[in-house]
mmCIF file of C-alpha atoms in Angstrom:
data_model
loop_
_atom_site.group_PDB
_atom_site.id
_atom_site.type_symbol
_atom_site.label_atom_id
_atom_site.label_comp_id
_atom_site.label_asym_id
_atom_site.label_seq_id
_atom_site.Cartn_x
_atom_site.Cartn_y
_atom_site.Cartn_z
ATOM 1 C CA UNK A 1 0.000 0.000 0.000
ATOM 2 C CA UNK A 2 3.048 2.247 1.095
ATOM 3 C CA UNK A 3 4.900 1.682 -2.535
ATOM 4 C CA UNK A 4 1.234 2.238 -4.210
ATOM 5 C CA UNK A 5 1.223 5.860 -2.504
ATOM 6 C CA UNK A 6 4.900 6.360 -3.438
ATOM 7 C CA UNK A 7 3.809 5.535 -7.053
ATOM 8 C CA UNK A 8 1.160 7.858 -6.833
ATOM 9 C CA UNK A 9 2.689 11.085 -5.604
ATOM 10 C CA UNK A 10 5.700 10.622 -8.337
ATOM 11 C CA UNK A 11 2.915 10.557 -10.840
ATOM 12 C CA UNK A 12 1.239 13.573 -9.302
ATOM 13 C CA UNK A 13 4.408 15.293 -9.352
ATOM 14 C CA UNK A 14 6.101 14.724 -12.366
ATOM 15 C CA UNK A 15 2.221 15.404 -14.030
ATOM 16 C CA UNK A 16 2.521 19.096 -12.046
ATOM 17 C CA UNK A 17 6.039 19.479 -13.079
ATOM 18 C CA UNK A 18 5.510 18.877 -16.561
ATOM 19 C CA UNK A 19 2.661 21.226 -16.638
ATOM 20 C CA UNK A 20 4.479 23.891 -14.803
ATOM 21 C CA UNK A 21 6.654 23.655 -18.035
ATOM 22 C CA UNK A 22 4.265 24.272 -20.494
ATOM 23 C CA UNK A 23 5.122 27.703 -21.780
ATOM 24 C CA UNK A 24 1.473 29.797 -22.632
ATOM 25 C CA UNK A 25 -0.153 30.498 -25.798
ATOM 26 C CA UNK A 26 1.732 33.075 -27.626
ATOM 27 C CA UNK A 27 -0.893 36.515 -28.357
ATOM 28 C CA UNK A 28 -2.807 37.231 -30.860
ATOM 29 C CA UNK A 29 -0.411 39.685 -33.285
ATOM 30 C CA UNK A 30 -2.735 42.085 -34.344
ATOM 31 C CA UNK A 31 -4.391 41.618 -37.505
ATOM 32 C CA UNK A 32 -3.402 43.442 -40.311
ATOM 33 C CA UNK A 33 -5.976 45.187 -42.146
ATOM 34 C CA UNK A 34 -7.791 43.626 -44.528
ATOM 35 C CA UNK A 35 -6.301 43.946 -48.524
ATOM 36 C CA UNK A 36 -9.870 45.007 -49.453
ATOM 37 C CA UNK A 37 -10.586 47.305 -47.181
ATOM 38 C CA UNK A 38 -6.936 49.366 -48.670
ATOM 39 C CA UNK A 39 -7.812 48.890 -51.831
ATOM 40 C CA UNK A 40 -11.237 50.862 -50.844
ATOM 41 C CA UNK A 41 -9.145 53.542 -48.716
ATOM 42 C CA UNK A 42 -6.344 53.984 -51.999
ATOM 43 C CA UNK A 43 -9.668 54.732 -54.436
ATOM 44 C CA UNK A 44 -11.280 56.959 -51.827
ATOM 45 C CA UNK A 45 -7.446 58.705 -50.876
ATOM 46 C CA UNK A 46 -6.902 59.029 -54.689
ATOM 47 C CA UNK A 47 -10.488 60.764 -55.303
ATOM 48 C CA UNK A 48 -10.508 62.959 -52.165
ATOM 49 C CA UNK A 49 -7.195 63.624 -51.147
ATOM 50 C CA UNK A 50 -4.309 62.912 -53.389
ATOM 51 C CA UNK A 51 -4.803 66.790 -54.408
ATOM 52 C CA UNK A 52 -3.434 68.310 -51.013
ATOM 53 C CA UNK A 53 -1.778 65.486 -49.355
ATOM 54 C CA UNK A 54 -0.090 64.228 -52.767
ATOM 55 C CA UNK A 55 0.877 60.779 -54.077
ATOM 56 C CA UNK A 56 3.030 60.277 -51.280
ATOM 57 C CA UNK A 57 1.168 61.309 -48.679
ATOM 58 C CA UNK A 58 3.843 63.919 -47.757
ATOM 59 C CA UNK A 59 1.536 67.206 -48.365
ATOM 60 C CA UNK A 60 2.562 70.736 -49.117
ATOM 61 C CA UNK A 61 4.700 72.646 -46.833
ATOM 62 C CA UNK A 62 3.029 75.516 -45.000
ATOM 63 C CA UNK A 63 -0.292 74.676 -46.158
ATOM 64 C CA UNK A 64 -1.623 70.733 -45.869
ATOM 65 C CA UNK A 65 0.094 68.628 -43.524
ATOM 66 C CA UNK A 66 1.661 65.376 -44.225
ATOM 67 C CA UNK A 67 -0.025 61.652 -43.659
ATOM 68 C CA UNK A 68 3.711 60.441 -42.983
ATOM 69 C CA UNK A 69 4.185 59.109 -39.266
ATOM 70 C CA UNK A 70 2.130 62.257 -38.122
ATOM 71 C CA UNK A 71 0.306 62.391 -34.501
ATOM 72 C CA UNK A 72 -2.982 62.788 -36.010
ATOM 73 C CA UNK A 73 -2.410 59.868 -38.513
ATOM 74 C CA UNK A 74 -0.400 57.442 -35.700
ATOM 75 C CA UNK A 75 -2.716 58.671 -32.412
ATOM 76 C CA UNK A 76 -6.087 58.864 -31.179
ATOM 77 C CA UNK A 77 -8.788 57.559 -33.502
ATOM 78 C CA UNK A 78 -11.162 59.847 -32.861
ATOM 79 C CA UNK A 79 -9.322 63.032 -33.960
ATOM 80 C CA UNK A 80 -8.516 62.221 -37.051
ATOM 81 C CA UNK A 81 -12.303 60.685 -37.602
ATOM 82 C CA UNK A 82 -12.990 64.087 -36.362
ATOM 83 C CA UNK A 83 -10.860 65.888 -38.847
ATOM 84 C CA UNK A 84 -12.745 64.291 -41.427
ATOM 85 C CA UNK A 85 -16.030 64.878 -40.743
ATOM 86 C CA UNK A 86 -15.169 68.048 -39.373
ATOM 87 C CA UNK A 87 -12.350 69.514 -41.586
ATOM 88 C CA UNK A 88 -9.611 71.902 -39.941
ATOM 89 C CA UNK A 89 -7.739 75.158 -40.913
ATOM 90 C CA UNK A 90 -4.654 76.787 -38.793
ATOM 91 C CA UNK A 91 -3.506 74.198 -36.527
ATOM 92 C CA UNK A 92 0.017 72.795 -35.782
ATOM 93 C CA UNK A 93 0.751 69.262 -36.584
ATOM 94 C CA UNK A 94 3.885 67.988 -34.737
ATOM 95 C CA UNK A 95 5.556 71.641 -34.390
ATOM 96 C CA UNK A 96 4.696 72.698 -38.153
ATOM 97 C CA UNK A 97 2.170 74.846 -39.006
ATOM 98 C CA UNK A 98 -0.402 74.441 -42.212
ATOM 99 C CA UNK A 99 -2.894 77.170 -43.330
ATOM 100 C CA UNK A 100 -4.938 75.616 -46.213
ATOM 101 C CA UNK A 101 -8.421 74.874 -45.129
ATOM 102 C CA UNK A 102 -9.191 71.336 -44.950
ATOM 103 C CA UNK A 103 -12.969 71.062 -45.588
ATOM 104 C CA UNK A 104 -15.318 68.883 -44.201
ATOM 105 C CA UNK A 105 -16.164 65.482 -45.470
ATOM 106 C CA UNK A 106 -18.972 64.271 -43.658
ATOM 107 C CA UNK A 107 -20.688 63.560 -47.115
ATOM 108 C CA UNK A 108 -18.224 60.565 -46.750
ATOM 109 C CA UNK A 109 -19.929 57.063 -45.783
ATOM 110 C CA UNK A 110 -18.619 55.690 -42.533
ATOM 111 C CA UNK A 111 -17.447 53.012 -44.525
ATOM 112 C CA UNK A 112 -15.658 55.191 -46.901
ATOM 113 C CA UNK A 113 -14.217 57.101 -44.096
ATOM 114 C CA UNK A 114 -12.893 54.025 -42.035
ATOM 115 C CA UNK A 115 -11.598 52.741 -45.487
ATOM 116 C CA UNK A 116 -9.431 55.885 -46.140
ATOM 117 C CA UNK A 117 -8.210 56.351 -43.041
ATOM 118 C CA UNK A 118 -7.157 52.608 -42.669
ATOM 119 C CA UNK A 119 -5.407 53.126 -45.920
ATOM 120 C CA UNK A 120 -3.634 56.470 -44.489
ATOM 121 C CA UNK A 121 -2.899 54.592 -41.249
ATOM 122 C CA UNK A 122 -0.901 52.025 -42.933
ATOM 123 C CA UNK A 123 0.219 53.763 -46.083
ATOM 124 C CA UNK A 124 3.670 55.667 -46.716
ATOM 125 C CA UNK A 125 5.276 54.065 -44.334
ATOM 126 C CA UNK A 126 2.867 54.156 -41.719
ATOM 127 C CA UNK A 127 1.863 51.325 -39.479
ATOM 128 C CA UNK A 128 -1.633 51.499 -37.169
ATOM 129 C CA UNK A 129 -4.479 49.679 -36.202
ATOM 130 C CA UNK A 130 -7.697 49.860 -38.548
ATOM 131 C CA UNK A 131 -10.567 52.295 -37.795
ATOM 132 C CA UNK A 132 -13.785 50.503 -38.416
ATOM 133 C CA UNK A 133 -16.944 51.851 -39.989
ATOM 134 C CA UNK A 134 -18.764 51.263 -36.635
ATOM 135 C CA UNK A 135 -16.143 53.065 -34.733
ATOM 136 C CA UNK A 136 -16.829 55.852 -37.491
ATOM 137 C CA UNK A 137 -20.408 55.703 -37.192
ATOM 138 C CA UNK A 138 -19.987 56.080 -33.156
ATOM 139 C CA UNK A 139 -17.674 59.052 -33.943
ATOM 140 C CA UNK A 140 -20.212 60.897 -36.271
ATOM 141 C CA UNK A 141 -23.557 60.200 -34.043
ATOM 142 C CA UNK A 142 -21.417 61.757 -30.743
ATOM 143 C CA UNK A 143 -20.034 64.056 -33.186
ATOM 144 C CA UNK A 144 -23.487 65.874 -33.709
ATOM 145 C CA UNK A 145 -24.357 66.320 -30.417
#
């Protein structure tokens, strides 16, 4: 009975040990956007921005900003969902200031706006998460208030 014990805890133990060993799942990476969802943003870029910003994304100094590894391209969501539906004139975009009026383009789908600015997001060199069209349509309803 003694040696059955024995037998017993070794098996508990080397079953705990080897456990204990297991390393844990690796995280989910991020996904990347979806290819469809760029190819939207590039069409939408192309017929709405391309004219300020440029082919390159790196805009027109002194008057509209560049898309290149900018604050309001890389940071919050909302503000540049904002700037969008909102437009913007006169501000200061990482210590460089741009006069040309950016007008609104709230005439936009959400889906057209969360495809554009995915495509800016990860475009000329730029690497961020996706902005969905319900995050957009979130945006725009608190946006109104």
């Amino acid at each position: 009975m003694k040696k059955l014990l024995v037998a017993l805890a070794g098996l508990l133990l080397c079953g705990a040990s080897a456990s204990a060993q297991k390393k844990p799942a690796p995280k989910a990476k991020a996904a990347a956007p979806a290819a469809a969802l760029i190819a939207q943003g590039k069409t939408v870029y192309t017929e709405t921005c391309l004219s300020c910003h440029q082919a390159d994304g790196g805009g027109v100094d002194g008057l509209n900003p560049p898309l290149i590894k900018t604050s309001y391209v890389l940071g919050d969501k909302t503000r540049i969902v904002k700037v969008v539906l909102n437009g913007l004139q006169g501000v200061d975009i990482d210590g460089e200031e741009y006069n040309n009026a950016m007008p609104s383009y709230d005439f936009l789908t959400d889906q057209q706006i969360a495809a554009v600015l995915t495509y800016v997001r990860n475009s000329f060199g730029n690497k961020a998460t996706s902005i969905s069209a319900a995050e957009v349509k979130a945006i725009r309803a608190a946006n109104k208030k």
